[in-house]
Structure formats: C-alpha cells, structure tokens
PDB file of C-alpha atoms in Angstrom:
ATOM      1  CA  UNK A   1       4.635 123.774  31.378  1.00 48.00           C
ATOM      2  CA  UNK A   2       7.124 121.507  30.763  1.00 49.00           C
ATOM      3  CA  UNK A   3       7.774 119.470  27.341  1.00 48.00           C
ATOM      4  CA  UNK A   4      10.443 117.536  28.290  1.00 48.00           C
ATOM      5  CA  UNK A   5      13.725 117.406  26.659  1.00 48.00           C
ATOM      6  CA  UNK A   6      15.550 117.515  23.276  1.00 49.00           C
ATOM      7  CA  UNK A   7      14.041 114.176  22.615  1.00 53.00           C
ATOM      8  CA  UNK A   8      10.798 115.145  23.696  1.00 58.00           C
ATOM      9  CA  UNK A   9       7.732 113.957  21.121  1.00 60.00           C
ATOM     10  CA  UNK A  10       7.005 117.342  18.813  1.00 62.00           C
ATOM     11  CA  UNK A  11      10.528 118.672  19.296  1.00 68.00           C
ATOM     12  CA  UNK A  12      11.974 120.381  17.209  1.00 75.00           C
ATOM     13  CA  UNK A  13      15.393 121.424  16.238  1.00 85.00           C
ATOM     14  CA  UNK A  14      15.906 125.568  15.934  1.00 86.00           C
ATOM     15  CA  UNK A  15      17.755 126.612  12.918  1.00 86.00           C
ATOM     16  CA  UNK A  16      19.746 129.869  13.280  1.00 92.00           C
ATOM     17  CA  UNK A  17      19.071 132.936  11.400  1.00 93.00           C
ATOM     18  CA  UNK A  18      20.264 135.916   9.801  1.00 95.00           C
ATOM     19  CA  UNK A  19      20.190 138.824  12.200  1.00 94.00           C
ATOM     20  CA  UNK A  20      17.910 141.064  12.532  1.00 96.00           C
ATOM     21  CA  UNK A  21      15.778 138.507   9.612  1.00 97.00           C
ATOM     22  CA  UNK A  22      12.714 139.510  10.876  1.00 98.00           C
ATOM     23  CA  UNK A  23      13.079 142.918  11.272  1.00 98.00           C
ATOM     24  CA  UNK A  24       9.737 144.848  10.483  1.00 98.00           C
ATOM     25  CA  UNK A  25       7.301 142.075  10.864  1.00 98.00           C
ATOM     26  CA  UNK A  26       5.165 141.863  13.920  1.00 99.00           C
ATOM     27  CA  UNK A  27       3.606 138.384  15.277  1.00 98.00           C
ATOM     28  CA  UNK A  28       0.538 137.422  17.509  1.00 98.00           C
ATOM     29  CA  UNK A  29       0.951 134.015  18.788  1.00 97.00           C
ATOM     30  CA  UNK A  30      -2.345 131.919  19.686  1.00 96.00           C
ATOM     31  CA  UNK A  31      -2.791 128.885  21.086  1.00 94.00           C
ATOM     32  CA  UNK A  32      -0.882 126.212  22.678  1.00 93.00           C
ATOM     33  CA  UNK A  33       2.499 125.715  20.599  1.00 91.00           C
ATOM     34  CA  UNK A  34       3.889 121.936  20.186  1.00 87.00           C
ATOM     35  CA  UNK A  35       7.393 122.302  19.978  1.00 86.00           C
ATOM     36  CA  UNK A  36       7.842 125.693  21.758  1.00 88.00           C
ATOM     37  CA  UNK A  37       7.087 127.190  24.896  1.00 91.00           C
ATOM     38  CA  UNK A  38       5.033 130.366  24.083  1.00 92.00           C
ATOM     39  CA  UNK A  39       7.747 132.870  25.502  1.00 95.00           C
ATOM     40  CA  UNK A  40      10.500 130.905  23.800  1.00 94.00           C
ATOM     41  CA  UNK A  41       9.022 131.556  20.500  1.00 95.00           C
ATOM     42  CA  UNK A  42       8.355 135.109  21.465  1.00 97.00           C
ATOM     43  CA  UNK A  43      11.737 135.573  22.416  1.00 96.00           C
ATOM     44  CA  UNK A  44      12.975 133.827  19.392  1.00 96.00           C
ATOM     45  CA  UNK A  45      10.679 136.615  17.299  1.00 97.00           C
ATOM     46  CA  UNK A  46      12.742 139.080  18.989  1.00 98.00           C
ATOM     47  CA  UNK A  47      16.337 137.693  18.864  1.00 96.00           C
ATOM     48  CA  UNK A  48      15.856 138.036  14.871  1.00 97.00           C
ATOM     49  CA  UNK A  49      14.346 141.770  15.773  1.00 98.00           C
ATOM     50  CA  UNK A  50      11.054 140.810  15.356  1.00 98.00           C
ATOM     51  CA  UNK A  51       8.196 142.420  17.195  1.00 98.00           C
ATOM     52  CA  UNK A  52       5.128 140.075  19.116  1.00 98.00           C
ATOM     53  CA  UNK A  53       1.745 141.678  20.410  1.00 98.00           C
ATOM     54  CA  UNK A  54      -1.009 140.455  22.335  1.00 95.00           C
ATOM     55  CA  UNK A  55      -3.731 140.894  19.123  1.00 95.00           C
ATOM     56  CA  UNK A  56      -4.055 141.424  15.860  1.00 96.00           C
ATOM     57  CA  UNK A  57      -4.233 144.726  14.600  1.00 98.00           C
ATOM     58  CA  UNK A  58      -3.215 146.082  11.389  1.00 98.00           C
ATOM     59  CA  UNK A  59       0.160 146.058  11.493  1.00 97.00           C
ATOM     60  CA  UNK A  60       0.281 142.602  12.231  1.00 98.00           C
ATOM     61  CA  UNK A  61       2.270 140.779   9.789  1.00 99.00           C
ATOM     62  CA  UNK A  62       1.870 136.705  10.346  1.00 98.00           C
ATOM     63  CA  UNK A  63      -0.474 134.559  12.879  1.00 97.00           C
ATOM     64  CA  UNK A  64       0.914 131.528  15.094  1.00 96.00           C
ATOM     65  CA  UNK A  65      -1.540 129.520  15.587  1.00 95.00           C
ATOM     66  CA  UNK A  66      -1.209 126.369  17.639  1.00 93.00           C
ATOM     67  CA  UNK A  67      -3.804 124.048  19.601  1.00 92.00           C
ATOM     68  CA  UNK A  68      -6.768 125.509  20.964  1.00 90.00           C
ATOM     69  CA  UNK A  69      -5.840 129.149  18.933  1.00 84.00           C
ATOM     70  CA  UNK A  70      -8.798 131.869  19.004  1.00 77.00           C
ATOM     71  CA  UNK A  71     -10.079 130.008  22.624  1.00 70.00           C
TER      72      UNK A  71
END
C-alpha cells in the first residue's frame, strides 16, 4: 500500500534515536498504521535493537495498534 510521498496525509518526520534505545523491548504490530508501512515500522524497531514478534506473549512489552487492529 503506497501512502504517497513526504507530504502525504498522516506522514510524519521520524527522529533519530540513540543506538540500541529499544534493546530488551519486544513489540507486536497490529492493524493498518497511519504513517508507516508495517515493514518500515518493523525495520525501525530492529534498527534500534528492538524485537518484533507476530503475536502477544508474556515477553511483549509494547503493542502498536493501527486501524482495524486485532481483527
């Protein structure tokens, strides 16, 4: 799904984080995200040493819920 260029509605500037700032954090992504494709979100999390899994578990620390999440 193409959301357009930098001027697309819902687009956001993504700040740089500190190296490994998401270390020891585990994320689950659900639904349609407004500003990023799911793969872009996953890549950003992994860039900063976070982990992305496909389902919620006792190790999940953060749940990212987009439109229609959980359906």
